[in-house]
């Protein structure tokens, strides 16, 4: 080592504890000062920021597959028919009115002066293009929704005549879902097989700006929207944050204005945060056990009934949803227009009867079941409560858990693994769809592909023949009682919407579908 | 810049990387295919019918033999085409080009913090071996190693984001968009990730430095009358630099993996989040692409480490 190097080294400060500590303190101070001025809050612009819980599967209503897409789609697309938020009864949307001149003809009268975001006029031809695309194109995931449509005619620029192959008064509500979301034919180049999954163009309150996968979807106000004063904000940004606790922190820190579909258990947490409000209410989302009635002991209706009767649903809601929710005795919540009191009575908690039924079926000593479920915390808690309740009638089992894609594939797909799957039904706008999708012999969600009770198809069909809501309710009553008597599924509890909002959010309400709409929201 | 020996070593390492890449992507591909669950069911949507699921399998080429599917993927990847996400339709290369820099930024930030804080602490502990500072540093680093980083992350969010509003609770800003804001957003996740890193650096550096300082060679330096600080700064640190480099390269690779949980806690659109979501939904082109990038990154870090070894200690390149 030469002298120069030696000098340089000796010139270095001797290392003392005080210096190291003061250096660390300096670093921390610099970091803190760097952090203070920005303040992690949503900026004061008139843009609504929302935490969404999943990346959309597609922004083209015909090709998407996930129930969580609607919250994004409603921003960009209007539907032909809308619904009342509290009861889901149909009301005017892009179709100002509709009628059934006879049981197999539906006539839609369209709103005047509606245009798509790209300037294309919205008229009967556009409706015909969309409905034909949704029911026949190879890319369409929703062909089944429109299976009853035989042909669509544009009678005049504002009138569409839909001819049905069989009576189907469920169609107006089906048109409030994906099948009724109108896409600009120009944006598709008038080609029904084309898709606009990543560059959607509709007539909705906001027009699309950008979609960064797994991060955010940005839309800006569509000034020419046909409803006055809609939307209530200049833009909407949907931040995709799947993790629930992170979603709550995002609204707590003010980075977003709304965080929807939090778990019921988080309601207590939100209530403790003084800067946040809560929007809550029933939804169509029902936690339930799917039953493979083609397997082993479950082929016997007495066993299926016993499993259902042994569940104390009130206790189940208290234990698994912190009492935020309601017991589900059928596939619809109490607030729904087609809720059936008679069907609900069939599954009241009755341990004695459950034991008697099991004994009658030859399982007096109990029964071992092959149970399937999902590994998240909420699911595991529901499983524990169920096992504890079934234990009282000697029903045992262990839940084999795997992610949703894996276990639902095994259970509903070709493998047909498991007797029961603890999962949920997310609901459909028209209840007749719920019943036909859950219980029809060839339906994917009927894991055993078992034939439903005699008269089921006829009763479903009857519910689609009248456009009078009371008549429809009566027909659906019959369907619901039939499937609950046969216990083809075991409903457990209704999930409640739990949304945390910041204090400046106004005009945001829960709806029974459980898929929030933001067009009326304003920022105070 | 590099001499012949070093260049030879570099070529050898690069050639060795090819089978590693093939083996890694092939195993991941097969593991994904062995897992039950079918992306076609997810794609078919809520009103799935058995026929529609079949139709989707056919449309997406999922009905082809596995080896053909893998072959097609490799053939595309060699030509720079990483295919498209089965779920969102976005080209995988676009997704990765967006999320990888985010993860890399946080990893480098965390590793820099680990080194900047861990090295002085390690030196302090070693120079006061057995004393109070040494014990304090060792206790702190034991705690740092023992605490899971997601827990630290959540505590930081509660204290520094929700209570004090010094830092954002969630989200991320790209360093290409706004470097200062990017640093601000990345600080909490990086500090959470760095906690175990700095502890590890401090511990490793301390133990190798103590060992070196107690060797006969250093006793001689001491006997020759060299001041302690020059023994420490000049001779001691040079001797442990290879060890330190090993720790840092391992740290980079490990932090890369640790981002998975931290990205979820902070809702950061990075590689971890992307891999977890794609795996859960069996979106195998995205998983394959992401694994490829991760493997290439690890190989690159190892390669750079090898080159730096050979510069710090030329004997290594000849082995």
Short mmCIF file of N, CA and C in Angstrom, two decimals, chain A residues 1 5-6 9-17 20 24 27 31-32 34-36 38-41 55-58 63-68 70 138-145 177-178 197-198 211-215 240-243 246 249-250 252-253 255 403 405-406 408-410 413-415 425-428 433 437 442 444-445 449 515, chain B residues 35-38 41-59 85 87-91 95 98-99 102 113 116-117 120-121 123-124 127-128 132-133 136 154 157-158 161-172 184-185 187 226-227 229-235 264-269 273 277 280-282:
data_model
loop_
_atom_site.label_atom_id
_atom_site.label_comp_id
_atom_site.label_asym_id
_atom_site.label_seq_id
_atom_site.Cartn_x
_atom_site.Cartn_y
_atom_site.Cartn_z
N UNK A 1 0.86 -1.20 0.00
CA UNK A 1 0.00 0.00 0.00
C UNK A 1 0.89 1.25 0.00
N UNK A 5 -2.61 5.96 -0.66
CA UNK A 5 -3.77 5.11 -0.30
C UNK A 5 -3.98 5.10 1.22
N UNK A 6 -2.85 4.99 1.91
CA UNK A 6 -2.92 4.93 3.36
C UNK A 6 -3.56 6.19 3.93
N UNK A 9 -7.29 6.22 3.31
CA UNK A 9 -8.02 5.34 4.23
C UNK A 9 -8.08 5.96 5.62
N UNK A 10 -6.96 6.52 6.05
CA UNK A 10 -6.97 7.10 7.39
C UNK A 10 -7.85 8.34 7.48
N UNK A 11 -8.10 8.93 6.28
CA UNK A 11 -8.97 10.10 6.28
C UNK A 11 -10.43 9.72 6.47
N UNK A 12 -10.73 8.42 6.27
CA UNK A 12 -12.12 8.00 6.44
C UNK A 12 -12.53 8.19 7.89
N UNK A 13 -13.77 8.52 8.13
CA UNK A 13 -14.17 8.74 9.52
C UNK A 13 -14.07 7.45 10.30
N UNK A 14 -13.61 7.53 11.52
CA UNK A 14 -13.62 6.31 12.33
C UNK A 14 -15.07 5.93 12.60
N UNK A 15 -15.32 4.66 12.60
CA UNK A 15 -16.71 4.21 12.73
C UNK A 15 -17.12 4.17 14.19
N UNK A 16 -18.01 5.04 14.55
CA UNK A 16 -18.49 5.09 15.93
C UNK A 16 -20.00 4.83 15.92
N UNK A 17 -20.48 4.29 17.04
CA UNK A 17 -21.90 3.97 17.12
C UNK A 17 -22.77 5.20 16.86
N UNK A 20 -23.15 5.96 13.16
CA UNK A 20 -24.02 5.02 12.45
C UNK A 20 -25.48 5.33 12.78
N UNK A 24 -28.50 6.63 10.31
CA UNK A 24 -29.78 5.93 10.14
C UNK A 24 -30.96 6.88 10.39
N UNK A 27 -31.46 9.08 7.46
CA UNK A 27 -32.14 8.36 6.37
C UNK A 27 -33.65 8.32 6.60
N UNK A 31 -36.68 10.09 4.49
CA UNK A 31 -37.79 9.33 3.93
C UNK A 31 -39.12 9.93 4.37
N UNK A 32 -39.18 10.30 5.65
CA UNK A 32 -40.43 10.86 6.18
C UNK A 32 -40.75 12.19 5.53
N UNK A 34 -39.76 13.25 2.70
CA UNK A 34 -40.12 12.99 1.30
C UNK A 34 -41.57 12.57 1.19
N UNK A 35 -42.10 11.93 2.24
CA UNK A 35 -43.45 11.39 2.15
C UNK A 35 -44.54 12.38 2.48
N UNK A 36 -44.25 13.33 3.34
CA UNK A 36 -45.33 14.16 3.87
C UNK A 36 -46.09 15.00 2.82
N UNK A 38 -47.01 14.91 -0.29
CA UNK A 38 -47.96 14.40 -1.29
C UNK A 38 -49.32 14.04 -0.72
N UNK A 39 -49.40 13.51 0.47
CA UNK A 39 -50.64 13.01 1.07
C UNK A 39 -51.36 12.03 0.15
N UNK A 40 -51.47 10.83 0.68
CA UNK A 40 -52.00 9.75 -0.17
C UNK A 40 -53.52 9.79 -0.25
N UNK A 41 -54.07 10.82 -0.85
CA UNK A 41 -55.53 10.87 -0.98
C UNK A 41 -55.92 11.08 -2.43
N UNK A 55 -60.04 -8.67 -12.17
CA UNK A 55 -59.80 -8.19 -13.52
C UNK A 55 -60.96 -8.67 -14.40
N UNK A 56 -61.51 -7.82 -15.27
CA UNK A 56 -62.60 -8.33 -16.13
C UNK A 56 -62.10 -9.46 -17.03
N UNK A 57 -62.98 -10.40 -17.36
CA UNK A 57 -62.55 -11.46 -18.27
C UNK A 57 -62.57 -10.93 -19.69
N UNK A 58 -63.42 -9.95 -19.95
CA UNK A 58 -63.50 -9.33 -21.28
C UNK A 58 -64.40 -8.13 -21.14
N UNK A 63 -68.55 -12.10 -25.08
CA UNK A 63 -67.47 -13.09 -24.96
C UNK A 63 -67.00 -13.29 -23.53
N UNK A 64 -67.38 -12.41 -22.62
CA UNK A 64 -66.90 -12.53 -21.24
C UNK A 64 -67.51 -13.73 -20.55
N UNK A 65 -66.96 -14.08 -19.39
CA UNK A 65 -67.48 -15.26 -18.72
C UNK A 65 -67.68 -15.07 -17.24
N UNK A 66 -67.23 -13.95 -16.68
CA UNK A 66 -67.24 -13.86 -15.24
C UNK A 66 -68.36 -12.95 -14.74
N UNK A 67 -68.97 -13.38 -13.62
CA UNK A 67 -70.05 -12.59 -13.02
C UNK A 67 -69.55 -11.25 -12.49
N UNK A 68 -68.23 -11.14 -12.27
CA UNK A 68 -67.71 -9.88 -11.76
C UNK A 68 -67.48 -8.85 -12.87
N UNK A 70 -69.80 -7.54 -14.84
CA UNK A 70 -70.92 -6.62 -15.02
C UNK A 70 -70.64 -5.22 -14.49
N UNK A 138 -70.22 -17.61 -33.33
CA UNK A 138 -69.39 -18.65 -32.70
C UNK A 138 -68.69 -18.10 -31.45
N UNK A 139 -68.33 -16.82 -31.47
CA UNK A 139 -67.61 -16.22 -30.33
C UNK A 139 -68.51 -16.03 -29.11
N UNK A 140 -69.83 -16.14 -29.29
CA UNK A 140 -70.74 -15.77 -28.21
C UNK A 140 -70.80 -16.82 -27.10
N UNK A 141 -70.68 -16.33 -25.86
CA UNK A 141 -70.80 -17.20 -24.68
C UNK A 141 -72.24 -17.23 -24.18
N UNK A 142 -73.12 -16.44 -24.79
CA UNK A 142 -74.46 -16.28 -24.23
C UNK A 142 -75.56 -16.75 -25.17
N UNK A 143 -75.19 -17.68 -26.06
CA UNK A 143 -76.18 -18.22 -26.99
C UNK A 143 -77.37 -18.80 -26.24
N UNK A 144 -77.05 -19.47 -25.11
CA UNK A 144 -78.10 -20.15 -24.36
C UNK A 144 -79.14 -19.17 -23.79
N UNK A 145 -78.68 -17.97 -23.42
CA UNK A 145 -79.61 -16.98 -22.86
C UNK A 145 -80.73 -16.66 -23.83
N UNK A 177 -79.45 -8.29 -18.83
CA UNK A 177 -78.14 -8.88 -18.53
C UNK A 177 -77.23 -8.70 -19.75
N UNK A 178 -76.20 -9.55 -19.85
CA UNK A 178 -75.26 -9.44 -20.97
C UNK A 178 -75.95 -9.38 -22.32
N UNK A 197 -63.11 -6.94 -27.19
CA UNK A 197 -62.82 -7.29 -25.81
C UNK A 197 -62.00 -6.23 -25.09
N UNK A 198 -61.12 -5.56 -25.82
CA UNK A 198 -60.22 -4.61 -25.18
C UNK A 198 -60.45 -3.17 -25.62
N UNK A 211 -57.62 0.06 -20.49
CA UNK A 211 -57.69 -1.08 -19.59
C UNK A 211 -56.28 -1.63 -19.43
N UNK A 212 -55.73 -1.49 -18.22
CA UNK A 212 -54.42 -2.07 -17.94
C UNK A 212 -54.71 -3.32 -17.12
N UNK A 213 -54.40 -4.47 -17.70
CA UNK A 213 -54.73 -5.75 -17.07
C UNK A 213 -54.30 -5.83 -15.62
N UNK A 214 -55.22 -6.26 -14.76
CA UNK A 214 -54.89 -6.46 -13.35
C UNK A 214 -54.61 -5.17 -12.61
N UNK A 215 -54.80 -4.03 -13.25
CA UNK A 215 -54.44 -2.77 -12.61
C UNK A 215 -55.63 -1.81 -12.59
N UNK A 240 -58.22 -2.49 -9.84
CA UNK A 240 -58.41 -3.92 -9.61
C UNK A 240 -57.53 -4.37 -8.44
N UNK A 241 -58.18 -4.61 -7.30
CA UNK A 241 -57.47 -5.04 -6.09
C UNK A 241 -58.18 -6.27 -5.55
N UNK A 242 -57.76 -7.49 -5.94
CA UNK A 242 -58.51 -8.68 -5.53
C UNK A 242 -58.52 -8.89 -4.01
N UNK A 243 -57.45 -8.55 -3.34
CA UNK A 243 -57.36 -8.87 -1.90
C UNK A 243 -58.28 -7.93 -1.12
N UNK A 246 -56.79 -5.40 1.47
CA UNK A 246 -56.12 -4.32 0.74
C UNK A 246 -57.17 -3.36 0.17
N UNK A 249 -58.30 -1.12 2.88
CA UNK A 249 -57.28 -0.10 3.18
C UNK A 249 -57.26 0.99 2.11
N UNK A 250 -57.55 0.61 0.86
CA UNK A 250 -57.54 1.59 -0.22
C UNK A 250 -58.62 2.66 0.02
N UNK A 252 -60.03 3.26 3.01
CA UNK A 252 -59.75 3.90 4.30
C UNK A 252 -58.72 5.02 4.15
N UNK A 253 -57.76 4.81 3.27
CA UNK A 253 -56.72 5.83 3.08
C UNK A 253 -57.19 6.92 2.11
N UNK A 255 -57.73 6.60 -1.10
CA UNK A 255 -57.25 6.46 -2.48
C UNK A 255 -58.38 6.12 -3.43
N UNK A 403 -58.62 -24.58 -5.27
CA UNK A 403 -59.14 -23.35 -5.86
C UNK A 403 -60.39 -23.59 -6.71
N UNK A 405 -61.43 -22.93 -9.76
CA UNK A 405 -61.35 -23.52 -11.10
C UNK A 405 -61.15 -25.03 -11.01
N UNK A 406 -60.33 -25.43 -10.03
CA UNK A 406 -59.97 -26.83 -9.91
C UNK A 406 -61.15 -27.66 -9.39
N UNK A 408 -64.43 -26.86 -9.01
CA UNK A 408 -65.68 -26.86 -9.75
C UNK A 408 -65.51 -27.65 -11.04
N UNK A 409 -64.30 -27.63 -11.61
CA UNK A 409 -64.03 -28.45 -12.78
C UNK A 409 -64.23 -29.93 -12.48
N UNK A 410 -63.67 -30.36 -11.33
CA UNK A 410 -63.79 -31.77 -10.95
C UNK A 410 -65.23 -32.16 -10.64
N UNK A 413 -67.59 -30.97 -14.01
CA UNK A 413 -67.10 -31.45 -15.29
C UNK A 413 -67.24 -32.95 -15.45
N UNK A 414 -66.37 -33.51 -16.30
CA UNK A 414 -66.55 -34.93 -16.62
C UNK A 414 -66.14 -35.86 -15.47
N UNK A 415 -65.24 -35.38 -14.59
CA UNK A 415 -64.73 -36.28 -13.55
C UNK A 415 -65.78 -36.67 -12.51
N UNK A 425 -74.30 -19.60 -5.56
CA UNK A 425 -74.98 -19.30 -6.82
C UNK A 425 -75.08 -17.78 -6.88
N UNK A 426 -74.57 -17.19 -7.97
CA UNK A 426 -74.50 -15.73 -8.01
C UNK A 426 -75.80 -15.08 -8.47
N UNK A 427 -76.79 -15.89 -8.89
CA UNK A 427 -78.08 -15.33 -9.26
C UNK A 427 -78.14 -14.89 -10.71
N UNK A 428 -79.35 -14.81 -11.23
CA UNK A 428 -79.58 -14.32 -12.59
C UNK A 428 -80.74 -13.33 -12.52
N UNK A 433 -84.36 -18.42 -15.13
CA UNK A 433 -83.01 -18.82 -15.59
C UNK A 433 -82.27 -19.55 -14.47
N UNK A 437 -81.02 -23.26 -15.10
CA UNK A 437 -79.57 -23.49 -15.12
C UNK A 437 -79.13 -24.43 -13.99
N UNK A 442 -79.78 -31.41 -18.52
CA UNK A 442 -78.51 -31.32 -19.26
C UNK A 442 -77.64 -30.15 -18.78
N UNK A 444 -75.04 -27.75 -16.90
CA UNK A 444 -73.70 -27.92 -16.37
C UNK A 444 -73.71 -27.91 -14.84
N UNK A 445 -74.58 -27.10 -14.23
CA UNK A 445 -74.60 -26.96 -12.77
C UNK A 445 -75.42 -28.05 -12.07
N UNK A 449 -76.31 -34.68 -13.56
CA UNK A 449 -77.17 -34.62 -14.77
C UNK A 449 -78.44 -35.46 -14.53
N UNK A 515 -74.56 -6.44 -8.04
CA UNK A 515 -73.55 -5.95 -8.98
C UNK A 515 -73.76 -4.44 -9.10
N UNK B 35 -52.25 -30.25 -13.02
CA UNK B 35 -53.21 -29.73 -12.04
C UNK B 35 -54.61 -29.91 -12.58
N UNK B 36 -55.52 -30.35 -11.72
CA UNK B 36 -56.89 -30.42 -12.20
C UNK B 36 -57.42 -29.00 -12.42
N UNK B 37 -58.57 -28.89 -13.07
CA UNK B 37 -59.11 -27.57 -13.36
C UNK B 37 -58.87 -27.27 -14.82
N UNK B 38 -59.80 -26.53 -15.40
CA UNK B 38 -59.78 -26.38 -16.84
C UNK B 38 -60.11 -24.93 -17.17
N UNK B 41 -63.48 -24.07 -18.77
CA UNK B 41 -64.69 -23.89 -17.94
C UNK B 41 -64.79 -22.42 -17.51
N UNK B 42 -63.66 -21.85 -17.12
CA UNK B 42 -63.65 -20.42 -16.77
C UNK B 42 -64.08 -19.58 -17.96
N UNK B 43 -63.53 -19.91 -19.13
CA UNK B 43 -63.81 -19.12 -20.33
C UNK B 43 -65.26 -19.24 -20.77
N UNK B 44 -65.86 -20.40 -20.51
CA UNK B 44 -67.24 -20.61 -20.98
C UNK B 44 -68.24 -19.75 -20.21
N UNK B 45 -67.81 -19.25 -19.06
CA UNK B 45 -68.66 -18.29 -18.38
C UNK B 45 -69.70 -18.90 -17.48
N UNK B 46 -70.60 -18.02 -17.02
CA UNK B 46 -71.56 -18.43 -16.00
C UNK B 46 -72.60 -19.40 -16.52
N UNK B 47 -72.98 -19.23 -17.79
CA UNK B 47 -74.03 -20.09 -18.33
C UNK B 47 -73.42 -21.22 -19.16
N UNK B 48 -72.35 -21.83 -18.62
CA UNK B 48 -71.60 -22.82 -19.38
C UNK B 48 -72.46 -24.04 -19.71
N UNK B 49 -72.30 -24.54 -20.92
CA UNK B 49 -72.88 -25.83 -21.26
C UNK B 49 -71.74 -26.74 -21.65
N UNK B 50 -71.98 -28.02 -21.60
CA UNK B 50 -70.92 -28.99 -21.92
C UNK B 50 -70.43 -28.75 -23.35
N UNK B 51 -71.36 -28.47 -24.27
CA UNK B 51 -70.97 -28.26 -25.68
C UNK B 51 -70.10 -27.01 -25.83
N UNK B 52 -70.48 -25.94 -25.10
CA UNK B 52 -69.73 -24.69 -25.22
C UNK B 52 -68.29 -24.89 -24.72
N UNK B 53 -68.13 -25.68 -23.65
CA UNK B 53 -66.79 -25.93 -23.12
C UNK B 53 -65.94 -26.67 -24.16
N UNK B 54 -66.57 -27.66 -24.82
CA UNK B 54 -65.88 -28.40 -25.88
C UNK B 54 -65.47 -27.46 -27.01
N UNK B 55 -66.42 -26.58 -27.39
CA UNK B 55 -66.19 -25.64 -28.49
C UNK B 55 -64.99 -24.74 -28.17
N UNK B 56 -64.93 -24.28 -26.89
CA UNK B 56 -63.82 -23.40 -26.49
C UNK B 56 -62.50 -24.14 -26.51
N UNK B 57 -62.50 -25.40 -26.05
CA UNK B 57 -61.27 -26.20 -26.10
C UNK B 57 -60.74 -26.26 -27.52
N UNK B 58 -61.66 -26.46 -28.46
CA UNK B 58 -61.27 -26.57 -29.85
C UNK B 58 -60.74 -25.22 -30.38
N UNK B 59 -61.51 -24.14 -30.07
CA UNK B 59 -61.13 -22.81 -30.56
C UNK B 59 -59.75 -22.38 -30.05
N UNK B 85 -52.77 -14.10 -23.47
CA UNK B 85 -53.50 -14.59 -22.30
C UNK B 85 -54.79 -15.25 -22.77
N UNK B 87 -57.34 -15.64 -21.00
CA UNK B 87 -58.48 -15.00 -20.37
C UNK B 87 -58.73 -13.59 -20.88
N UNK B 88 -57.70 -12.74 -20.88
CA UNK B 88 -57.96 -11.35 -21.25
C UNK B 88 -57.60 -11.07 -22.71
N UNK B 89 -56.90 -11.99 -23.38
CA UNK B 89 -56.55 -11.79 -24.78
C UNK B 89 -55.38 -10.85 -24.98
N UNK B 90 -54.81 -10.32 -23.90
CA UNK B 90 -53.67 -9.41 -24.05
C UNK B 90 -52.41 -10.22 -24.38
N UNK B 91 -51.57 -9.74 -25.33
CA UNK B 91 -50.33 -10.46 -25.59
C UNK B 91 -49.50 -10.56 -24.31
N UNK B 95 -48.05 -7.78 -21.34
CA UNK B 95 -48.30 -7.86 -19.90
C UNK B 95 -46.97 -7.84 -19.14
N UNK B 98 -45.04 -4.70 -19.01
CA UNK B 98 -45.63 -3.71 -18.11
C UNK B 98 -45.34 -4.04 -16.64
N UNK B 99 -45.50 -5.33 -16.27
CA UNK B 99 -45.41 -5.65 -14.84
C UNK B 99 -43.99 -5.95 -14.35
N UNK B 102 -41.97 -3.08 -12.79
CA UNK B 102 -42.50 -2.71 -11.47
C UNK B 102 -41.88 -3.58 -10.38
N UNK B 113 -31.71 -0.88 -0.16
CA UNK B 113 -31.92 -0.55 1.26
C UNK B 113 -31.23 -1.58 2.15
N UNK B 116 -27.51 -0.83 1.99
CA UNK B 116 -27.16 0.45 2.60
C UNK B 116 -27.28 0.40 4.12
N UNK B 117 -28.23 -0.35 4.61
CA UNK B 117 -28.40 -0.42 6.07
C UNK B 117 -27.69 -1.63 6.65
N UNK B 120 -23.38 -1.24 6.93
CA UNK B 120 -22.88 -0.51 8.10
C UNK B 120 -23.16 -1.24 9.41
N UNK B 121 -24.36 -1.85 9.52
CA UNK B 121 -24.67 -2.56 10.76
C UNK B 121 -23.74 -3.75 10.95
N UNK B 123 -20.69 -4.10 9.74
CA UNK B 123 -19.34 -3.63 10.06
C UNK B 123 -19.28 -3.18 11.52
N UNK B 124 -20.32 -2.46 11.92
CA UNK B 124 -20.38 -1.99 13.31
C UNK B 124 -20.29 -3.17 14.28
N UNK B 127 -16.85 -4.81 14.19
CA UNK B 127 -15.77 -4.03 14.79
C UNK B 127 -15.92 -3.95 16.31
N UNK B 128 -17.12 -4.18 16.80
CA UNK B 128 -17.33 -4.20 18.26
C UNK B 128 -17.72 -5.62 18.70
N UNK B 132 -21.78 -4.28 23.20
CA UNK B 132 -23.21 -3.98 23.24
C UNK B 132 -23.79 -3.78 21.83
N UNK B 133 -23.06 -3.00 20.98
CA UNK B 133 -23.56 -2.74 19.63
C UNK B 133 -23.72 -4.05 18.87
N UNK B 136 -26.78 -5.82 20.09
CA UNK B 136 -27.99 -5.12 19.64
C UNK B 136 -28.27 -5.43 18.17
N UNK B 154 -48.08 -5.06 6.62
CA UNK B 154 -49.38 -4.63 7.11
C UNK B 154 -49.23 -3.64 8.26
N UNK B 157 -48.39 -0.33 6.84
CA UNK B 157 -49.54 0.32 6.22
C UNK B 157 -50.39 0.99 7.29
N UNK B 158 -50.63 0.26 8.38
CA UNK B 158 -51.48 0.82 9.43
C UNK B 158 -50.84 2.08 10.02
N UNK B 161 -49.42 4.67 6.61
CA UNK B 161 -50.34 5.05 5.54
C UNK B 161 -51.70 5.43 6.11
N UNK B 162 -52.25 4.60 7.00
CA UNK B 162 -53.61 4.88 7.47
C UNK B 162 -53.61 5.90 8.61
N UNK B 163 -52.68 5.75 9.59
CA UNK B 163 -52.69 6.68 10.72
C UNK B 163 -52.02 8.01 10.38
N UNK B 164 -50.89 7.95 9.70
CA UNK B 164 -50.12 9.17 9.48
C UNK B 164 -50.21 9.72 8.06
N UNK B 165 -50.72 8.94 7.12
CA UNK B 165 -50.85 9.37 5.71
C UNK B 165 -49.53 9.85 5.09
N UNK B 166 -48.42 9.31 5.54
CA UNK B 166 -47.13 9.70 4.95
C UNK B 166 -46.91 9.03 3.60
N UNK B 167 -47.39 7.80 3.51
CA UNK B 167 -47.18 7.04 2.28
C UNK B 167 -48.52 6.48 1.82
N UNK B 168 -48.66 6.17 0.52
CA UNK B 168 -49.93 5.58 0.05
C UNK B 168 -50.10 4.16 0.60
N UNK B 169 -51.36 3.78 0.86
CA UNK B 169 -51.63 2.45 1.41
C UNK B 169 -51.54 1.37 0.35
N UNK B 170 -51.93 1.71 -0.86
CA UNK B 170 -51.90 0.71 -1.94
C UNK B 170 -51.48 1.40 -3.24
N UNK B 171 -51.21 0.59 -4.23
CA UNK B 171 -50.99 1.12 -5.57
C UNK B 171 -49.52 1.27 -5.92
N UNK B 172 -49.29 1.75 -7.13
CA UNK B 172 -47.93 1.82 -7.65
C UNK B 172 -47.87 2.83 -8.78
N UNK B 184 -41.89 7.14 -3.84
CA UNK B 184 -42.81 7.37 -2.72
C UNK B 184 -43.75 6.18 -2.56
N UNK B 185 -44.31 5.73 -3.69
CA UNK B 185 -45.24 4.59 -3.65
C UNK B 185 -44.52 3.30 -3.26
N UNK B 187 -41.86 2.88 -1.36
CA UNK B 187 -41.08 2.86 -0.13
C UNK B 187 -41.57 1.82 0.89
N UNK B 226 -0.41 -1.31 11.77
CA UNK B 226 -1.44 -0.67 10.93
C UNK B 226 -2.64 -0.29 11.81
N UNK B 227 -3.18 0.91 11.62
CA UNK B 227 -4.33 1.28 12.46
C UNK B 227 -5.53 0.36 12.17
N UNK B 229 -8.68 0.96 11.72
CA UNK B 229 -9.64 1.31 10.66
C UNK B 229 -9.09 0.98 9.29
N UNK B 230 -7.77 1.05 9.08
CA UNK B 230 -7.28 0.71 7.75
C UNK B 230 -7.28 -0.80 7.56
N UNK B 231 -7.06 -1.54 8.64
CA UNK B 231 -7.16 -3.00 8.54
C UNK B 231 -8.59 -3.37 8.15
N UNK B 232 -9.57 -2.70 8.81
CA UNK B 232 -10.98 -2.99 8.57
C UNK B 232 -11.40 -2.59 7.16
N UNK B 233 -11.20 -1.33 6.82
CA UNK B 233 -11.72 -0.82 5.55
C UNK B 233 -10.98 -1.39 4.35
N UNK B 234 -9.68 -1.49 4.44
CA UNK B 234 -8.91 -1.87 3.26
C UNK B 234 -8.82 -3.40 3.12
N UNK B 235 -8.35 -4.05 4.18
CA UNK B 235 -8.08 -5.48 4.06
C UNK B 235 -9.31 -6.33 4.40
N UNK B 264 -49.39 -8.40 -3.29
CA UNK B 264 -50.82 -8.56 -3.03
C UNK B 264 -51.27 -7.61 -1.91
N UNK B 265 -50.44 -7.50 -0.86
CA UNK B 265 -50.80 -6.61 0.26
C UNK B 265 -50.91 -5.15 -0.22
N UNK B 266 -50.03 -4.74 -1.13
CA UNK B 266 -50.03 -3.34 -1.57
C UNK B 266 -50.74 -3.14 -2.91
N UNK B 267 -51.37 -4.18 -3.44
CA UNK B 267 -52.04 -4.10 -4.75
C UNK B 267 -51.10 -3.53 -5.81
N UNK B 268 -49.91 -4.11 -5.91
CA UNK B 268 -48.95 -3.65 -6.91
C UNK B 268 -49.06 -4.54 -8.15
N UNK B 269 -49.28 -3.96 -9.31
CA UNK B 269 -49.38 -4.78 -10.52
C UNK B 269 -48.00 -5.27 -10.95
N UNK B 273 -48.22 -10.80 -8.46
CA UNK B 273 -49.66 -10.74 -8.64
C UNK B 273 -50.10 -11.45 -9.93
N UNK B 277 -52.48 -14.87 -10.01
CA UNK B 277 -53.80 -14.85 -10.67
C UNK B 277 -53.86 -15.80 -11.86
N UNK B 280 -54.04 -19.46 -10.66
CA UNK B 280 -55.34 -19.83 -10.11
C UNK B 280 -56.36 -20.05 -11.22
N UNK B 281 -56.20 -19.32 -12.33
CA UNK B 281 -57.18 -19.46 -13.40
C UNK B 281 -56.68 -20.33 -14.55
N UNK B 282 -55.53 -20.97 -14.33
CA UNK B 282 -54.96 -21.88 -15.34
C UNK B 282 -54.69 -21.18 -16.67
#
